[in-house]
Amino acid sequence: MQDLQAFTFRRDELFPLADKYSEQFRTASPFRHVVIDDFLPPQVLEPILEEFPEPRDATWQRFDSAREVKLALADPERMGPATRHLLAEFNSGVFIEFLERMTGITQLVSDPHFEGGGLHQIKPGGFLKVHADFNKSRKLNLDRRLNGLLYLNKDWEESYGGHLQLWNKDMTECEGKILPLFNRFVLFATTDDANHGHPDPLTCPEDRARRSMALYYYSNGRPEDEVTADHTTLFKQRPGEEWKSNLRQVAKRWTPPALADLLGGRGSKAE
């Protein structure tokens, strides 16, 4: 914990990274994004891993449908001190300046509520179908502009799956697959054409899970060519793909909310 408490983001370390990756971010296909490996000192992440809640922990918000089977945690009071410290750094003014310098998107605002963000975890068999994210924060009433993902999976093998897939605007082709490797930071612009997800069921061993930290950033307004009506998550089918609910998911839809809370913990909500 001592190493993490001493850790803060510094302009003299972040700004050279911003300059190095700015062109790559702005010209990337199928939408603006960048992948940065070895993003943090590894020792900073060790206490995060130690206190990361296990999948069986009741603190998780559970999503279970034909479109997503995953766990999420956004309440800082249910997180450990190391996690809360790092999340605060990701929301800091210094980190915001780094994002603005790298992306060219100015007047960014971080989200202290971690609406839809915070910690994410997917167990074997879980998935998140391809989608474009909600475009406006309900709590902040601001436009969502950037997604940041920090992966926390040590010794993650290609065969485990869990790739973040990047699909083109027309959903005709997957143009990129990003393995969720430990200490890999992915940043991408949040628009209605930023189709992403990991739609194939996770195939890692039963004692493993796909873990990540999710950060979202906003602004008051956005470029005119990006403006659309407010919407929640827009799930999009791949060519030839069908979404079918299993018996558990069908039963859940017919279970009264109060009973579902008793049986499975807190209910889910759309991202």
mmCIF file of C-alpha atoms in Angstrom:
data_model
loop_
_atom_site.group_PDB
_atom_site.id
_atom_site.type_symbol
_atom_site.label_atom_id
_atom_site.label_comp_id
_atom_site.label_asym_id
_atom_site.label_seq_id
_atom_site.Cartn_x
_atom_site.Cartn_y
_atom_site.Cartn_z
ATOM 1 C CA MET A 1 0.000 0.000 0.000
ATOM 2 C CA GLN A 2 2.907 2.338 0.683
ATOM 3 C CA ASP A 3 3.992 2.359 -2.962
ATOM 4 C CA LEU A 4 0.496 3.247 -4.115
ATOM 5 C CA GLN A 5 0.016 6.022 -1.553
ATOM 6 C CA ALA A 6 3.250 7.580 -2.800
ATOM 7 C CA PHE A 7 2.101 7.287 -6.422
ATOM 8 C CA THR A 8 0.661 10.262 -8.266
ATOM 9 C CA PHE A 9 0.396 11.042 -11.951
ATOM 10 C CA ARG A 10 3.037 13.555 -13.040
ATOM 11 C CA ARG A 11 2.999 15.848 -16.051
ATOM 12 C CA ASP A 12 6.682 15.236 -16.811
ATOM 13 C CA GLU A 13 5.919 11.527 -17.234
ATOM 14 C CA LEU A 14 2.496 11.696 -18.863
ATOM 15 C CA PHE A 15 2.977 14.512 -21.378
ATOM 16 C CA PRO A 16 5.731 12.700 -23.362
ATOM 17 C CA LEU A 17 3.320 9.755 -23.623
ATOM 18 C CA ALA A 18 0.582 12.076 -24.840
ATOM 19 C CA ASP A 19 2.849 13.492 -27.532
ATOM 20 C CA LYS A 20 4.016 10.020 -28.552
ATOM 21 C CA TYR A 21 0.516 8.601 -29.004
ATOM 22 C CA SER A 22 -1.544 11.626 -30.086
ATOM 23 C CA GLU A 23 -1.224 11.012 -33.815
ATOM 24 C CA GLN A 24 -1.933 7.307 -33.377
ATOM 25 C CA PHE A 25 -5.096 8.093 -31.411
ATOM 26 C CA ARG A 26 -6.435 10.618 -33.903
ATOM 27 C CA THR A 27 -5.861 8.481 -37.007
ATOM 28 C CA ALA A 28 -6.757 5.036 -35.647
ATOM 29 C CA SER A 29 -9.334 2.835 -37.361
ATOM 30 C CA PRO A 30 -12.184 1.916 -37.109
ATOM 31 C CA PHE A 31 -12.512 4.777 -34.609
ATOM 32 C CA ARG A 32 -10.125 6.909 -32.561
ATOM 33 C CA HIS A 33 -8.295 4.818 -29.989
ATOM 34 C CA VAL A 34 -4.894 3.994 -28.577
ATOM 35 C CA VAL A 35 -3.348 1.054 -26.716
ATOM 36 C CA ILE A 36 -0.534 1.735 -24.234
ATOM 37 C CA ASP A 37 1.232 -1.215 -22.597
ATOM 38 C CA ASP A 38 3.042 -1.113 -19.230
ATOM 39 C CA PHE A 39 1.073 1.999 -18.375
ATOM 40 C CA LEU A 40 1.747 2.097 -14.616
ATOM 41 C CA PRO A 41 4.577 0.916 -12.381
ATOM 42 C CA PRO A 42 3.617 -2.742 -11.744
ATOM 43 C CA GLN A 43 4.000 -2.377 -7.972
ATOM 44 C CA VAL A 44 1.222 0.211 -7.999
ATOM 45 C CA LEU A 45 -1.228 -2.447 -9.172
ATOM 46 C CA GLU A 46 -0.280 -5.197 -6.721
ATOM 47 C CA PRO A 47 -2.470 -3.923 -3.860
ATOM 48 C CA ILE A 48 -5.311 -3.406 -6.357
ATOM 49 C CA LEU A 49 -5.151 -7.086 -7.242
ATOM 50 C CA GLU A 50 -4.961 -8.128 -3.590
ATOM 51 C CA GLU A 51 -8.145 -6.305 -2.641
ATOM 52 C CA PHE A 52 -10.083 -6.907 -5.881
ATOM 53 C CA PRO A 53 -13.406 -8.496 -4.831
ATOM 54 C CA GLU A 54 -13.949 -12.129 -5.782
ATOM 55 C CA PRO A 55 -16.841 -12.871 -8.165
ATOM 56 C CA ARG A 56 -18.891 -14.424 -5.338
ATOM 57 C CA ASP A 57 -18.672 -11.201 -3.301
ATOM 58 C CA ALA A 58 -22.107 -9.636 -2.752
ATOM 59 C CA THR A 59 -20.817 -6.146 -3.539
ATOM 60 C CA TRP A 60 -21.011 -6.760 -7.304
ATOM 61 C CA GLN A 61 -23.832 -5.508 -9.491
ATOM 62 C CA ARG A 62 -24.769 -8.480 -11.663
ATOM 63 C CA PHE A 63 -25.741 -8.214 -15.323
ATOM 64 C CA ASP A 64 -27.248 -11.360 -16.817
ATOM 65 C CA SER A 65 -28.946 -11.255 -20.200
ATOM 66 C CA ALA A 66 -28.497 -12.405 -23.778
ATOM 67 C CA ARG A 67 -26.464 -9.229 -24.368
ATOM 68 C CA GLU A 68 -24.176 -9.203 -21.346
ATOM 69 C CA VAL A 69 -23.099 -11.490 -18.536
ATOM 70 C CA LYS A 70 -20.746 -9.540 -16.293
ATOM 71 C CA LEU A 71 -20.139 -7.981 -12.881
ATOM 72 C CA ALA A 72 -19.698 -4.282 -12.115
ATOM 73 C CA LEU A 73 -18.864 -2.198 -9.052
ATOM 74 C CA ALA A 74 -19.128 1.605 -9.004
ATOM 75 C CA ASP A 75 -19.543 2.401 -5.290
ATOM 76 C CA PRO A 76 -16.169 3.517 -3.850
ATOM 77 C CA GLU A 77 -17.297 2.640 -0.313
ATOM 78 C CA ARG A 78 -17.331 -1.016 -1.376
ATOM 79 C CA MET A 79 -13.788 -0.823 -2.784
ATOM 80 C CA GLY A 80 -10.462 -1.163 -1.012
ATOM 81 C CA PRO A 81 -8.239 1.847 -0.169
ATOM 82 C CA ALA A 82 -5.694 1.110 -2.904
ATOM 83 C CA THR A 83 -8.414 0.986 -5.553
ATOM 84 C CA ARG A 84 -9.986 4.202 -4.319
ATOM 85 C CA HIS A 85 -6.616 5.975 -4.400
ATOM 86 C CA LEU A 86 -5.889 4.975 -7.996
ATOM 87 C CA LEU A 87 -9.390 5.863 -9.178
ATOM 88 C CA ALA A 88 -8.938 9.305 -7.620
ATOM 89 C CA GLU A 89 -5.702 9.726 -9.564
ATOM 90 C CA PHE A 90 -7.478 8.811 -12.805
ATOM 91 C CA ASN A 91 -10.006 11.539 -12.004
ATOM 92 C CA SER A 92 -7.318 14.116 -11.162
ATOM 93 C CA GLY A 93 -6.609 17.342 -13.002
ATOM 94 C CA VAL A 94 -3.162 16.134 -14.071
ATOM 95 C CA PHE A 95 -4.592 13.054 -15.742
ATOM 96 C CA ILE A 96 -7.293 15.139 -17.420
ATOM 97 C CA GLU A 97 -4.580 17.387 -18.881
ATOM 98 C CA PHE A 98 -2.832 14.296 -20.223
ATOM 99 C CA LEU A 99 -6.034 13.101 -21.921
ATOM 100 C CA GLU A 100 -6.708 16.520 -23.429
ATOM 101 C CA ARG A 101 -3.174 16.779 -24.769
ATOM 102 C CA MET A 102 -3.255 13.314 -26.339
ATOM 103 C CA THR A 103 -6.767 13.422 -27.806
ATOM 104 C CA GLY A 104 -7.259 17.086 -28.652
ATOM 105 C CA ILE A 105 -10.573 16.990 -26.759
ATOM 106 C CA THR A 106 -10.634 19.970 -24.402
ATOM 107 C CA GLN A 107 -12.551 20.933 -21.259
ATOM 108 C CA LEU A 108 -12.913 17.334 -20.138
ATOM 109 C CA VAL A 109 -14.627 16.470 -16.873
ATOM 110 C CA SER A 110 -14.078 13.264 -14.882
ATOM 111 C CA ASP A 111 -16.912 11.371 -13.207
ATOM 112 C CA PRO A 112 -16.774 11.081 -9.393
ATOM 113 C CA HIS A 113 -19.814 8.774 -9.500
ATOM 114 C CA PHE A 114 -18.205 6.225 -11.884
ATOM 115 C CA GLU A 115 -21.533 5.918 -13.683
ATOM 116 C CA GLY A 116 -21.249 2.637 -15.601
ATOM 117 C CA GLY A 117 -17.536 2.518 -14.722
ATOM 118 C CA GLY A 118 -15.388 1.620 -11.730
ATOM 119 C CA LEU A 119 -14.468 -2.068 -11.558
ATOM 120 C CA HIS A 120 -15.599 -4.691 -14.063
ATOM 121 C CA GLN A 121 -15.212 -8.456 -13.892
ATOM 122 C CA ILE A 122 -16.298 -11.286 -16.178
ATOM 123 C CA LYS A 123 -16.280 -14.935 -15.199
ATOM 124 C CA PRO A 124 -15.744 -17.890 -17.562
ATOM 125 C CA GLY A 125 -18.644 -18.061 -19.999
ATOM 126 C CA GLY A 126 -19.389 -14.365 -19.598
ATOM 127 C CA PHE A 127 -19.392 -11.810 -22.393
ATOM 128 C CA LEU A 128 -20.364 -8.294 -23.435
ATOM 129 C CA LYS A 129 -21.897 -8.058 -26.890
ATOM 130 C CA VAL A 130 -20.743 -5.364 -29.321
ATOM 131 C CA HIS A 131 -22.257 -1.990 -28.532
ATOM 132 C CA ALA A 132 -21.891 1.770 -28.603
ATOM 133 C CA ASP A 133 -21.989 3.335 -25.141
ATOM 134 C CA PHE A 134 -24.591 5.648 -23.676
ATOM 135 C CA ASN A 135 -23.804 9.148 -24.876
ATOM 136 C CA LYS A 136 -24.832 11.303 -21.932
ATOM 137 C CA SER A 137 -24.412 11.051 -18.175
ATOM 138 C CA ARG A 138 -27.722 11.056 -16.349
ATOM 139 C CA LYS A 139 -26.127 12.352 -13.148
ATOM 140 C CA LEU A 140 -23.851 15.005 -14.628
ATOM 141 C CA ASN A 141 -25.948 15.929 -17.686
ATOM 142 C CA LEU A 142 -22.742 15.997 -19.723
ATOM 143 C CA ASP A 143 -21.704 14.392 -23.015
ATOM 144 C CA ARG A 144 -19.609 11.243 -22.791
ATOM 145 C CA ARG A 145 -16.417 11.691 -24.806
ATOM 146 C CA LEU A 146 -13.757 9.154 -23.752
ATOM 147 C CA ASN A 147 -13.517 5.645 -22.355
ATOM 148 C CA GLY A 148 -10.407 4.512 -20.506
ATOM 149 C CA LEU A 149 -9.841 0.827 -19.675
ATOM 150 C CA LEU A 150 -7.020 -0.499 -17.527
ATOM 151 C CA TYR A 151 -6.701 -4.281 -17.642
ATOM 152 C CA LEU A 152 -5.637 -6.210 -14.554
ATOM 153 C CA ASN A 153 -5.053 -9.740 -15.847
ATOM 154 C CA LYS A 154 -1.657 -11.267 -15.135
ATOM 155 C CA ASP A 155 -0.352 -14.093 -17.319
ATOM 156 C CA TRP A 156 -3.375 -13.835 -19.597
ATOM 157 C CA GLU A 157 -3.154 -16.263 -22.516
ATOM 158 C CA GLU A 158 -4.538 -15.804 -26.009
ATOM 159 C CA SER A 159 -6.611 -18.960 -25.611
ATOM 160 C CA TYR A 160 -8.512 -17.432 -22.681
ATOM 161 C CA GLY A 161 -10.268 -15.013 -25.038
ATOM 162 C CA GLY A 162 -11.786 -11.822 -23.668
ATOM 163 C CA HIS A 163 -10.430 -9.711 -26.542
ATOM 164 C CA LEU A 164 -11.863 -6.217 -26.839
ATOM 165 C CA GLN A 165 -13.196 -6.233 -30.397
ATOM 166 C CA LEU A 166 -13.383 -3.029 -32.455
ATOM 167 C CA TRP A 167 -15.997 -3.084 -35.227
ATOM 168 C CA ASN A 168 -16.503 -0.716 -38.126
ATOM 169 C CA LYS A 169 -19.391 1.711 -38.437
ATOM 170 C CA ASP A 170 -21.589 -0.610 -40.509
ATOM 171 C CA MET A 171 -20.956 -3.665 -38.311
ATOM 172 C CA THR A 172 -19.640 -5.612 -41.311
ATOM 173 C CA GLU A 173 -16.078 -6.212 -40.095
ATOM 174 C CA CYS A 174 -14.063 -6.490 -36.904
ATOM 175 C CA GLU A 175 -11.007 -4.321 -37.543
ATOM 176 C CA GLY A 176 -9.162 -4.920 -34.290
ATOM 177 C CA LYS A 177 -8.855 -7.292 -31.338
ATOM 178 C CA ILE A 178 -7.126 -6.233 -28.117
ATOM 179 C CA LEU A 179 -6.129 -8.864 -25.572
ATOM 180 C CA PRO A 180 -6.853 -7.682 -21.966
ATOM 181 C CA LEU A 181 -3.272 -7.987 -20.760
ATOM 182 C CA PHE A 182 -2.093 -6.844 -17.335
ATOM 183 C CA ASN A 183 -1.267 -3.120 -17.148
ATOM 184 C CA ARG A 184 -2.548 -2.435 -20.677
ATOM 185 C CA PHE A 185 -4.403 0.883 -20.974
ATOM 186 C CA VAL A 186 -6.906 1.377 -23.788
ATOM 187 C CA LEU A 187 -8.441 4.763 -24.552
ATOM 188 C CA PHE A 188 -11.060 5.454 -27.204
ATOM 189 C CA ALA A 189 -13.458 8.186 -28.247
ATOM 190 C CA THR A 190 -17.071 7.582 -27.262
ATOM 191 C CA THR A 191 -19.321 8.097 -30.282
ATOM 192 C CA ASP A 192 -22.301 6.248 -31.735
ATOM 193 C CA ASP A 193 -19.918 4.603 -34.236
ATOM 194 C CA ALA A 194 -17.443 3.333 -31.625
ATOM 195 C CA ASN A 195 -18.690 -0.252 -31.784
ATOM 196 C CA HIS A 196 -16.830 -2.387 -29.276
ATOM 197 C CA GLY A 197 -17.231 -5.287 -26.860
ATOM 198 C CA HIS A 198 -16.043 -8.803 -26.215
ATOM 199 C CA PRO A 199 -18.951 -10.767 -27.627
ATOM 200 C CA ASP A 200 -17.547 -14.302 -27.450
ATOM 201 C CA PRO A 201 -17.947 -16.210 -24.159
ATOM 202 C CA LEU A 202 -14.827 -16.124 -22.007
ATOM 203 C CA THR A 203 -12.825 -19.372 -22.060
ATOM 204 C CA CYS A 204 -10.336 -18.791 -19.243
ATOM 205 C CA PRO A 205 -9.923 -21.394 -16.447
ATOM 206 C CA GLU A 206 -12.640 -21.526 -13.791
ATOM 207 C CA ASP A 207 -10.347 -19.958 -11.197
ATOM 208 C CA ARG A 208 -9.678 -16.915 -13.384
ATOM 209 C CA ALA A 209 -11.734 -13.877 -14.429
ATOM 210 C CA ARG A 210 -11.318 -10.956 -16.811
ATOM 211 C CA ARG A 211 -10.749 -7.902 -14.609
ATOM 212 C CA SER A 212 -10.556 -4.243 -15.539
ATOM 213 C CA MET A 213 -10.904 -0.700 -14.279
ATOM 214 C CA ALA A 214 -13.165 1.568 -16.356
ATOM 215 C CA LEU A 215 -12.936 5.371 -16.489
ATOM 216 C CA TYR A 216 -15.256 7.672 -18.426
ATOM 217 C CA TYR A 217 -14.736 11.334 -19.259
ATOM 218 C CA TYR A 218 -17.226 13.994 -20.316
ATOM 219 C CA SER A 219 -17.610 17.502 -21.691
ATOM 220 C CA ASN A 220 -20.357 20.106 -21.826
ATOM 221 C CA GLY A 221 -21.318 19.666 -25.471
ATOM 222 C CA ARG A 222 -19.560 17.925 -28.342
ATOM 223 C CA PRO A 223 -18.745 18.580 -32.023
ATOM 224 C CA GLU A 224 -21.842 19.124 -34.140
ATOM 225 C CA ASP A 225 -21.119 16.117 -36.356
ATOM 226 C CA GLU A 226 -21.209 13.837 -33.289
ATOM 227 C CA VAL A 227 -24.491 15.104 -31.837
ATOM 228 C CA THR A 228 -27.349 12.575 -31.694
ATOM 229 C CA ALA A 229 -30.401 12.105 -29.511
ATOM 230 C CA ASP A 230 -29.688 10.973 -25.963
ATOM 231 C CA HIS A 231 -29.596 7.193 -25.671
ATOM 232 C CA THR A 232 -28.572 4.348 -23.412
ATOM 233 C CA THR A 233 -26.262 1.529 -24.530
ATOM 234 C CA LEU A 234 -26.826 0.600 -28.206
ATOM 235 C CA PHE A 235 -26.175 -3.119 -28.634
ATOM 236 C CA LYS A 236 -25.391 -4.177 -32.194
ATOM 237 C CA GLN A 237 -25.462 -7.654 -33.720
ATOM 238 C CA ARG A 238 -22.559 -9.058 -35.685
ATOM 239 C CA PRO A 239 -23.269 -10.552 -39.120
ATOM 240 C CA GLY A 240 -25.288 -13.742 -38.662
ATOM 241 C CA GLU A 241 -25.449 -13.341 -34.886
ATOM 242 C CA GLU A 242 -28.578 -14.122 -32.861
ATOM 243 C CA TRP A 243 -29.112 -13.282 -29.215
ATOM 244 C CA LYS A 244 -30.907 -16.026 -27.304
ATOM 245 C CA SER A 245 -31.718 -15.959 -23.594
ATOM 246 C CA ASN A 246 -31.029 -19.123 -21.609
ATOM 247 C CA LEU A 247 -33.542 -20.578 -19.128
ATOM 248 C CA ARG A 248 -32.006 -18.709 -16.196
ATOM 249 C CA GLN A 249 -32.305 -15.374 -17.991
ATOM 250 C CA VAL A 250 -35.891 -16.076 -19.066
ATOM 251 C CA ALA A 251 -36.827 -16.971 -15.486
ATOM 252 C CA LYS A 252 -35.195 -13.807 -14.221
ATOM 253 C CA ARG A 253 -37.372 -11.646 -16.468
ATOM 254 C CA TRP A 254 -40.481 -13.172 -14.872
ATOM 255 C CA THR A 255 -39.195 -12.963 -11.287
ATOM 256 C CA PRO A 256 -40.578 -10.050 -9.197
ATOM 257 C CA PRO A 257 -37.784 -7.492 -8.549
ATOM 258 C CA ALA A 258 -37.961 -7.894 -4.752
ATOM 259 C CA LEU A 259 -37.509 -11.655 -5.014
ATOM 260 C CA ALA A 260 -34.694 -11.247 -7.555
ATOM 261 C CA ASP A 261 -32.853 -8.981 -5.106
ATOM 262 C CA LEU A 262 -33.093 -11.642 -2.413
ATOM 263 C CA LEU A 263 -31.910 -14.427 -4.694
ATOM 264 C CA GLY A 264 -29.179 -12.713 -6.631
ATOM 265 C CA GLY A 265 -28.126 -9.523 -4.916
ATOM 266 C CA ARG A 266 -28.736 -6.074 -6.344
ATOM 267 C CA GLY A 267 -30.352 -5.839 -9.763
ATOM 268 C CA SER A 268 -28.638 -4.605 -12.890
ATOM 269 C CA LYS A 269 -29.115 -1.467 -14.909
ATOM 270 C CA ALA A 270 -28.198 -0.483 -18.448
ATOM 271 C CA GLU A 271 -24.817 1.115 -18.993
#
